[in-house]
Amino acid sequence: MNDADLNPAGTADAIPFSTAALLQDVARQDYPTGALYVVATPIGNAGDITLRALNVLALVDAVACEDTRNTGQLLARYGLHKTLIAAHQHNEREVAERLVARLRAGQRVALVSDAGTPAVSDPGARMVEAVRAAGLRVVPVPGVSAAIAALCASGLLAPQFHFAGFLPAKAAQRDTALAALRGLAATLVFYEAPHRIVDTVAALQAGFEPTRQIVFARELTKLFEEVHRCALSEAAAWITASAHREKGEYVVILEGAPAAVAWDHIEADRILTILMAQCPLKQAAALAAQITGQKKNALYERALELKAAGEASG
Ligand code: SAM
C-alpha cells in the first residue's frame, strides 16, 4: 500500500465526534496480558483500520507479521514502531513456539498479515492453534476482510455464501475443485492472484451455467477500485476489454446454483451425458432413473434433447 492508493479527493472536514474521546473509551476495555491478538489491517486504504486495532497495536509488546517491511511501513503511518517478528507460511510452527514463550512470560502479542484478516487465506491459523493448545488466550480484533467487502457490494441475494478462497494453481485440480462446487446454492467467493484471473475466468465459464451472475471486485478500497457484475457468459470479454484488468487484486464472486430442483436437472444431465456415451438412449435413461430416483420417461425426453443439442453443436 502507498499514497497512490489513497483517494485525495474524498476528505471529510467535519467528523461529528472526537476520535481521541472514542479512543479513550476503547482503551478502557480489558486487554489481557499473555494473549495473542489477531488483528485485521487494511486491504488498500490505510484509513480502514479500527480504533481498537490501533489501540491493540499500540499496546502490544511485539507484532508477528507476514512481511516485516510491509507491516513496519503500515505501523509507521499510524506513528507506531514495534518489535516485529517475521511469521510467514514457511516458519509458522517455529514462530508459534516463540509466541507461546512470549505469552507465557506475560506479553501481549499481535498477529497481522499483509492485508485484511489473518488466518483467512493467509498465514496465522497454525499460530492461533498452537496458542490455544497451550491454554493461552486468543483475542480477535475484527476489521477488513476482502471477501466480506466484495460480498456486501455484490448485490447477490442468496442467504448463504461459500468461501472457496484460492483455487488450486494446477488446471486439473482447479477443475475438480470447481466441479465440487457446481451444486451449491450458496454464493461462491474466490480469491485470485492477479496473474491467474484470465485462466480462472475461462475455467468458470467452462464449468458453470453461462446465465449465472459473476461479480469482479477489483482493487477494493484503492484508487482504481472496480466492482463489476455481469452474466458469466460476458466475463472474459469484460476482463479483456481493458489491459489493466489483467492486473490488480481480485475477489471473484459467482452466483450459486439455481434452486434445488434445477440442481437435480443439472446432476441428471451430468449422469445422462456420461451414460449416453456408453449405452443406447433408453438404457441410459433407465440407469439414470435408478441413480437419481427421477422418472424414466422424463429422463428419456431429456436424453433426446441432449442428443439433439449435441448434434446441433457438432
Ligand atoms: N486475509 C485477507 C483477507 O481476508 O482480506 C486476504 C489475503 S489473500 C493472501 C490476498 C487475496 O485477497 C488477493 O489475492 C485477493 O484475492 C484478495 N484481496 C486482497 N486485497 C484486495 C483488494 N484490495 N481488492 C480485491 N481483492 C483483494
Tab-separated table of C-alpha atoms and ligand atoms in Angstrom:
chain	number	residue	atom	x	y	z
A	1	MET	CA	0.000	0.000	0.000
A	2	ASN	CA	1.270	3.508	-0.757
A	3	ASP	CA	-0.028	7.041	-1.039
A	4	ALA	CA	-1.083	6.483	-4.657
A	5	ASP	CA	-3.654	4.005	-3.351
A	6	LEU	CA	-5.432	6.681	-1.401
A	7	ASN	CA	-8.019	8.921	-2.939
A	8	PRO	CA	-7.014	12.510	-2.143
A	9	ALA	CA	-10.405	13.949	-3.122
A	10	GLY	CA	-12.758	12.351	-0.612
A	11	THR	CA	-11.961	14.317	2.519
A	12	ALA	CA	-14.469	14.796	5.324
A	13	ASP	CA	-13.999	18.151	7.036
A	14	ALA	CA	-16.390	17.687	9.906
A	15	ILE	CA	-16.455	14.314	11.611
A	16	PRO	CA	-19.007	14.916	14.369
A	17	PHE	CA	-17.203	13.145	17.185
A	18	SER	CA	-13.842	13.217	18.831
A	19	THR	CA	-11.594	10.391	17.748
A	20	ALA	CA	-9.494	10.987	20.853
A	21	ALA	CA	-12.521	10.599	23.152
A	22	LEU	CA	-13.542	7.430	21.375
A	23	LEU	CA	-10.012	6.065	21.702
A	24	GLN	CA	-10.249	6.670	25.432
A	25	ASP	CA	-13.401	4.537	25.533
A	26	VAL	CA	-11.644	1.869	23.505
A	27	ALA	CA	-8.682	1.944	25.885
A	28	ARG	CA	-10.960	1.363	28.884
A	29	GLN	CA	-11.744	-2.171	27.663
A	30	ASP	CA	-9.813	-5.060	29.175
A	31	TYR	CA	-6.760	-6.087	27.144
A	32	PRO	CA	-5.434	-9.140	28.975
A	33	THR	CA	-1.718	-9.863	29.130
A	34	GLY	CA	-0.440	-13.238	27.953
A	35	ALA	CA	-2.818	-13.095	24.977
A	36	LEU	CA	-2.434	-13.228	21.205
A	37	TYR	CA	-4.435	-10.510	19.429
A	38	VAL	CA	-5.410	-11.418	15.852
A	39	VAL	CA	-5.682	-8.004	14.246
A	40	ALA	CA	-7.243	-7.213	10.854
A	41	THR	CA	-5.465	-4.499	8.869
A	42	PRO	CA	-6.498	-2.580	5.705
A	43	ILE	CA	-6.524	-4.158	2.226
A	44	GLY	CA	-5.538	-0.933	0.469
A	45	ASN	CA	-6.719	2.188	2.197
A	46	ALA	CA	-4.806	2.860	5.416
A	47	GLY	CA	-7.941	4.530	6.809
A	48	ASP	CA	-9.667	1.163	7.086
A	49	ILE	CA	-8.183	0.352	10.476
A	50	THR	CA	-10.378	0.189	13.552
A	51	LEU	CA	-9.698	2.253	16.661
A	52	ARG	CA	-9.491	-0.960	18.664
A	53	ALA	CA	-6.876	-2.306	16.245
A	54	LEU	CA	-4.842	0.887	16.701
A	55	ASN	CA	-5.160	0.631	20.460
A	56	VAL	CA	-4.058	-3.008	20.465
A	57	LEU	CA	-1.159	-2.342	18.095
A	58	ALA	CA	-0.026	0.494	20.361
A	59	LEU	CA	-0.333	-1.700	23.448
A	60	VAL	CA	1.355	-4.934	22.382
A	61	ASP	CA	4.958	-5.874	23.124
A	62	ALA	CA	5.523	-7.307	19.643
A	63	VAL	CA	3.790	-7.777	16.309
A	64	ALA	CA	4.067	-11.074	14.403
A	65	CYS	CA	3.654	-10.324	10.711
A	66	GLU	CA	3.978	-11.857	7.257
A	67	ASP	CA	6.418	-9.256	5.969
A	68	THR	CA	8.270	-7.054	8.435
A	69	ARG	CA	8.885	-4.363	5.806
A	70	ASN	CA	5.192	-4.027	4.871
A	71	THR	CA	3.996	-4.052	8.443
A	72	GLY	CA	6.760	-1.692	9.571
A	73	GLN	CA	5.610	0.795	6.921
A	74	LEU	CA	1.952	0.394	7.850
A	75	LEU	CA	2.628	0.881	11.561
A	76	ALA	CA	4.763	3.942	10.801
A	77	ARG	CA	1.742	5.522	9.110
A	78	TYR	CA	-0.022	5.300	12.456
A	79	GLY	CA	3.039	6.617	14.273
A	80	LEU	CA	3.803	3.201	15.773
A	81	HIS	CA	7.193	1.480	15.973
A	82	LYS	CA	7.155	-2.039	17.353
A	83	THR	CA	9.286	-5.142	17.672
A	84	LEU	CA	8.376	-7.156	14.566
A	85	ILE	CA	8.551	-10.948	14.313
A	86	ALA	CA	8.571	-12.448	10.806
A	87	ALA	CA	5.796	-15.055	10.746
A	88	HIS	CA	5.070	-16.439	7.308
A	89	GLN	CA	3.824	-19.737	5.907
A	90	HIS	CA	7.335	-21.280	5.936
A	91	ASN	CA	8.098	-20.712	9.619
A	92	GLU	CA	4.675	-20.743	11.290
A	93	ARG	CA	5.392	-23.753	13.513
A	94	GLU	CA	8.711	-22.438	14.771
A	95	VAL	CA	7.331	-18.935	15.360
A	96	ALA	CA	4.345	-20.418	17.166
A	97	GLU	CA	6.708	-21.784	19.839
A	98	ARG	CA	8.351	-18.385	20.245
A	99	LEU	CA	4.963	-16.686	20.526
A	100	VAL	CA	3.821	-19.145	23.187
A	101	ALA	CA	7.018	-18.448	25.166
A	102	ARG	CA	6.393	-14.678	24.974
A	103	LEU	CA	2.770	-15.057	26.019
A	104	ARG	CA	3.735	-17.324	28.920
A	105	ALA	CA	6.084	-14.549	30.026
A	106	GLY	CA	3.037	-12.284	30.235
A	107	GLN	CA	3.456	-10.356	26.993
A	108	ARG	CA	0.729	-9.218	24.641
A	109	VAL	CA	1.476	-10.062	21.010
A	110	ALA	CA	-0.445	-9.000	17.887
A	111	LEU	CA	-0.695	-11.160	14.792
A	112	VAL	CA	-1.255	-9.351	11.485
A	113	SER	CA	-0.973	-10.336	7.829
A	114	ASP	CA	-0.007	-8.225	4.826
A	115	ALA	CA	-3.622	-7.222	4.286
A	116	GLY	CA	-7.023	-7.979	5.721
A	117	THR	CA	-7.822	-10.666	8.256
A	118	PRO	CA	-5.002	-13.028	9.315
A	119	ALA	CA	-5.582	-16.783	9.058
A	120	VAL	CA	-8.137	-16.343	6.246
A	121	SER	CA	-6.240	-17.427	3.113
A	122	ASP	CA	-3.254	-16.017	4.968
A	123	PRO	CA	-0.753	-17.386	7.496
A	124	GLY	CA	-1.861	-17.430	11.112
A	125	ALA	CA	-4.083	-20.470	11.701
A	126	ARG	CA	-1.174	-22.626	12.938
A	127	MET	CA	-0.043	-19.948	15.364
A	128	VAL	CA	-3.558	-19.491	16.679
A	129	GLU	CA	-3.912	-23.257	17.067
A	130	ALA	CA	-0.602	-23.508	18.969
A	131	VAL	CA	-1.539	-20.659	21.299
A	132	ARG	CA	-4.934	-22.185	22.023
A	133	ALA	CA	-3.384	-25.647	22.512
A	134	ALA	CA	-1.044	-24.094	25.099
A	135	GLY	CA	-4.122	-22.966	27.008
A	136	LEU	CA	-3.454	-19.292	26.271
A	137	ARG	CA	-5.935	-16.700	25.173
A	138	VAL	CA	-6.588	-15.603	21.579
A	139	VAL	CA	-8.445	-12.322	21.111
A	140	PRO	CA	-9.888	-11.438	17.683
A	141	VAL	CA	-9.728	-7.780	16.683
A	142	PRO	CA	-12.005	-7.820	13.623
A	143	GLY	CA	-11.870	-5.474	10.681
A	144	VAL	CA	-11.452	-5.658	6.934
A	145	SER	CA	-11.789	-8.891	5.006
A	146	ALA	CA	-11.568	-8.714	1.216
A	147	ALA	CA	-14.206	-11.451	0.900
A	148	ILE	CA	-16.793	-9.653	3.003
A	149	ALA	CA	-16.069	-6.291	1.392
A	150	ALA	CA	-16.681	-7.821	-2.045
A	151	LEU	CA	-19.730	-9.777	-0.959
A	152	CYS	CA	-21.509	-6.767	0.505
A	153	ALA	CA	-21.155	-4.881	-2.779
A	154	SER	CA	-22.226	-7.831	-4.954
A	155	GLY	CA	-25.985	-7.462	-4.614
A	156	LEU	CA	-26.349	-11.248	-4.805
A	157	LEU	CA	-29.299	-12.368	-2.739
A	158	ALA	CA	-28.540	-15.925	-1.607
A	159	PRO	CA	-28.691	-16.098	2.186
A	160	GLN	CA	-25.532	-18.227	2.398
A	161	PHE	CA	-22.091	-17.888	0.903
A	162	HIS	CA	-19.316	-20.424	0.473
A	163	PHE	CA	-15.797	-19.053	0.889
A	164	ALA	CA	-13.679	-21.068	-1.548
A	165	GLY	CA	-10.511	-18.969	-1.104
A	166	PHE	CA	-7.771	-19.557	-3.672
A	167	LEU	CA	-8.375	-22.258	-6.280
A	168	PRO	CA	-5.574	-24.800	-6.863
A	169	ALA	CA	-2.965	-23.496	-9.315
A	170	LYS	CA	-2.907	-26.668	-11.455
A	171	ALA	CA	-5.688	-26.834	-14.048
A	172	ALA	CA	-6.812	-30.418	-13.343
A	173	GLN	CA	-7.049	-29.826	-9.581
A	174	ARG	CA	-8.745	-26.481	-10.120
A	175	ASP	CA	-11.384	-28.040	-12.378
A	176	THR	CA	-12.028	-30.809	-9.843
A	177	ALA	CA	-12.448	-28.183	-7.109
A	178	LEU	CA	-14.870	-26.247	-9.291
A	179	ALA	CA	-16.869	-29.370	-10.183
A	180	ALA	CA	-17.405	-29.977	-6.468
A	181	LEU	CA	-18.967	-26.504	-6.165
A	182	ARG	CA	-21.408	-26.776	-9.088
A	183	GLY	CA	-24.335	-27.879	-6.988
A	184	LEU	CA	-24.004	-25.379	-4.155
A	185	ALA	CA	-26.868	-22.910	-3.932
A	186	ALA	CA	-24.709	-20.595	-1.786
A	187	THR	CA	-22.928	-17.648	-3.390
A	188	LEU	CA	-19.333	-18.695	-4.191
A	189	VAL	CA	-16.475	-16.423	-3.128
A	190	PHE	CA	-12.966	-16.848	-4.585
A	191	TYR	CA	-9.673	-15.071	-4.048
A	192	GLU	CA	-7.456	-14.847	-7.085
A	193	ALA	CA	-3.890	-13.849	-7.787
A	194	PRO	CA	-3.604	-11.159	-10.484
A	195	HIS	CA	-1.669	-13.323	-12.982
A	196	ARG	CA	-4.315	-16.059	-12.939
A	197	ILE	CA	-7.519	-14.077	-13.398
A	198	VAL	CA	-7.844	-14.795	-17.144
A	199	ASP	CA	-7.391	-18.564	-16.689
A	200	THR	CA	-9.763	-18.645	-13.752
A	201	VAL	CA	-12.499	-16.861	-15.659
A	202	ALA	CA	-12.086	-19.338	-18.529
A	203	ALA	CA	-12.402	-22.232	-16.067
A	204	LEU	CA	-15.527	-20.700	-14.515
A	205	GLN	CA	-17.069	-20.230	-17.938
A	206	ALA	CA	-16.354	-23.850	-18.812
A	207	GLY	CA	-17.708	-25.214	-15.543
A	208	PHE	CA	-20.846	-23.221	-14.730
A	209	GLU	CA	-24.067	-22.148	-16.423
A	210	PRO	CA	-23.495	-19.041	-18.580
A	211	THR	CA	-26.520	-17.298	-17.071
A	212	ARG	CA	-25.079	-17.183	-13.558
A	213	GLN	CA	-24.100	-13.719	-12.366
A	214	ILE	CA	-20.431	-13.035	-11.667
A	215	VAL	CA	-19.035	-10.112	-9.708
A	216	PHE	CA	-15.471	-8.855	-10.047
A	217	ALA	CA	-14.344	-6.848	-7.027
A	218	ARG	CA	-11.020	-5.393	-8.101
A	219	GLU	CA	-8.582	-3.234	-6.155
A	220	LEU	CA	-11.084	-2.725	-3.334
A	221	THR	CA	-10.599	0.424	-1.249
A	222	LYS	CA	-7.842	1.629	-3.609
A	223	LEU	CA	-7.812	4.446	-6.114
A	224	PHE	CA	-8.833	2.272	-9.080
A	225	GLU	CA	-11.457	0.194	-7.295
A	226	GLU	CA	-13.941	-1.522	-9.616
A	227	VAL	CA	-16.940	-3.676	-8.753
A	228	HIS	CA	-18.453	-5.089	-11.911
A	229	ARG	CA	-21.341	-7.524	-12.201
A	230	CYS	CA	-22.397	-9.320	-15.374
A	231	ALA	CA	-23.536	-12.689	-16.692
A	232	LEU	CA	-20.797	-15.328	-16.615
A	233	SER	CA	-21.051	-15.534	-20.413
A	234	GLU	CA	-19.781	-11.917	-20.591
A	235	ALA	CA	-16.990	-12.303	-18.047
A	236	ALA	CA	-13.995	-12.959	-20.304
A	237	ALA	CA	-14.977	-10.083	-22.576
A	238	TRP	CA	-15.067	-7.711	-19.585
A	239	ILE	CA	-11.604	-8.755	-18.403
A	240	THR	CA	-10.011	-8.412	-21.834
A	241	ALA	CA	-11.775	-5.137	-22.684
A	242	SER	CA	-9.077	-3.236	-20.824
A	243	ALA	CA	-5.417	-4.228	-20.348
A	244	HIS	CA	-5.348	-3.018	-16.741
A	245	ARG	CA	-7.996	-5.595	-15.790
A	246	GLU	CA	-5.464	-8.395	-16.177
A	247	LYS	CA	-3.648	-6.876	-13.195
A	248	GLY	CA	-4.673	-5.949	-9.682
A	249	GLU	CA	-6.167	-7.829	-6.766
A	250	TYR	CA	-9.486	-9.579	-7.299
A	251	VAL	CA	-12.222	-11.167	-5.301
A	252	VAL	CA	-14.429	-13.098	-7.716
A	253	ILE	CA	-17.982	-13.871	-6.684
A	254	LEU	CA	-20.199	-16.294	-8.534
A	255	GLU	CA	-23.926	-16.711	-8.093
A	256	GLY	CA	-24.811	-20.083	-6.567
A	257	ALA	CA	-26.608	-22.906	-8.346
A	258	PRO	CA	-30.251	-22.357	-9.186
A	259	ALA	CA	-32.808	-23.820	-6.762
A	260	ALA	CA	-32.589	-27.473	-5.747
A	261	VAL	CA	-34.953	-28.619	-8.485
A	262	ALA	CA	-32.745	-27.026	-11.086
A	263	TRP	CA	-29.764	-28.705	-9.494
A	264	ASP	CA	-31.464	-32.084	-9.851
A	265	HIS	CA	-31.667	-31.370	-13.553
A	266	ILE	CA	-28.025	-30.378	-13.745
A	267	GLU	CA	-26.999	-33.553	-11.959
A	268	ALA	CA	-29.292	-35.638	-14.139
A	269	ASP	CA	-27.749	-34.028	-17.229
A	270	ARG	CA	-24.279	-34.902	-15.988
A	271	ILE	CA	-25.233	-38.530	-15.330
A	272	LEU	CA	-27.140	-38.839	-18.606
A	273	THR	CA	-24.235	-37.421	-20.579
A	274	ILE	CA	-21.849	-39.995	-19.089
A	275	LEU	CA	-24.252	-42.890	-19.663
A	276	MET	CA	-25.217	-41.804	-23.200
A	277	ALA	CA	-21.567	-42.056	-24.173
A	278	GLN	CA	-21.601	-45.729	-23.126
A	279	CYS	CA	-25.044	-47.125	-23.988
A	280	PRO	CA	-28.231	-46.587	-26.053
A	281	LEU	CA	-30.598	-43.757	-25.028
A	282	LYS	CA	-33.295	-45.937	-23.500
A	283	GLN	CA	-30.810	-47.842	-21.366
A	284	ALA	CA	-29.080	-44.588	-20.366
A	285	ALA	CA	-32.425	-43.132	-19.259
A	286	ALA	CA	-33.317	-46.291	-17.302
A	287	LEU	CA	-29.956	-46.335	-15.492
A	288	ALA	CA	-30.157	-42.586	-14.803
A	289	ALA	CA	-33.625	-43.115	-13.312
A	290	GLN	CA	-32.222	-45.739	-10.937
A	291	ILE	CA	-29.324	-43.476	-9.924
A	292	THR	CA	-31.266	-40.240	-9.462
A	293	GLY	CA	-34.714	-41.501	-8.498
A	294	GLN	CA	-36.207	-39.305	-11.230
A	295	LYS	CA	-38.846	-40.520	-13.734
A	296	LYS	CA	-37.560	-42.695	-16.573
A	297	ASN	CA	-39.795	-41.068	-19.233
A	298	ALA	CA	-38.741	-37.555	-18.292
A	299	LEU	CA	-35.106	-38.598	-18.397
A	300	TYR	CA	-35.622	-40.222	-21.806
A	301	GLU	CA	-37.105	-36.969	-23.101
A	302	ARG	CA	-34.184	-35.079	-21.657
A	303	ALA	CA	-31.727	-37.547	-23.226
A	304	LEU	CA	-33.322	-36.841	-26.622
A	305	GLU	CA	-32.879	-33.089	-26.030
A	306	LEU	CA	-29.250	-33.512	-25.023
A	307	LYS	CA	-28.597	-35.686	-28.076
A	308	ALA	CA	-30.189	-33.112	-30.361
A	309	ALA	CA	-28.224	-30.283	-28.710
A	310	GLY	CA	-25.012	-32.305	-29.079
A	311	GLU	CA	-25.722	-32.942	-32.775
A	312	ALA	CA	-26.601	-29.279	-33.378
A	313	SER	CA	-23.350	-28.053	-31.814
A	314	GLY	CA	-21.417	-30.638	-33.823
B	1	SAM	N1	-6.670	-12.448	4.561
B	1	SAM	C1	-7.015	-11.433	3.600
B	1	SAM	C2	-8.496	-11.091	3.748
B	1	SAM	O1	-9.268	-11.934	4.147
B	1	SAM	O2	-8.868	-9.975	3.388
B	1	SAM	C3	-6.727	-11.872	2.194
B	1	SAM	C4	-5.305	-12.232	1.924
B	1	SAM	S1	-5.064	-13.177	0.486
B	1	SAM	C5	-3.349	-13.617	0.646
B	1	SAM	C6	-4.940	-11.982	-0.761
B	1	SAM	C7	-6.123	-12.048	-1.707
B	1	SAM	O3	-7.191	-11.295	-1.129
B	1	SAM	C8	-5.852	-11.413	-3.050
B	1	SAM	O4	-5.256	-12.324	-3.962
B	1	SAM	C9	-7.249	-11.023	-3.483
B	1	SAM	O5	-7.955	-12.153	-3.954
B	1	SAM	C10	-7.851	-10.592	-2.131
B	1	SAM	N2	-7.626	-9.159	-1.926
B	1	SAM	C11	-6.775	-8.589	-1.043
B	1	SAM	N3	-6.845	-7.245	-1.145
B	1	SAM	C12	-7.745	-6.966	-2.098
B	1	SAM	C13	-8.271	-5.759	-2.668
B	1	SAM	N4	-7.850	-4.575	-2.271
B	1	SAM	N5	-9.216	-5.861	-3.631
B	1	SAM	C14	-9.658	-7.063	-4.049
B	1	SAM	N6	-9.194	-8.219	-3.563
B	1	SAM	C15	-8.263	-8.182	-2.596
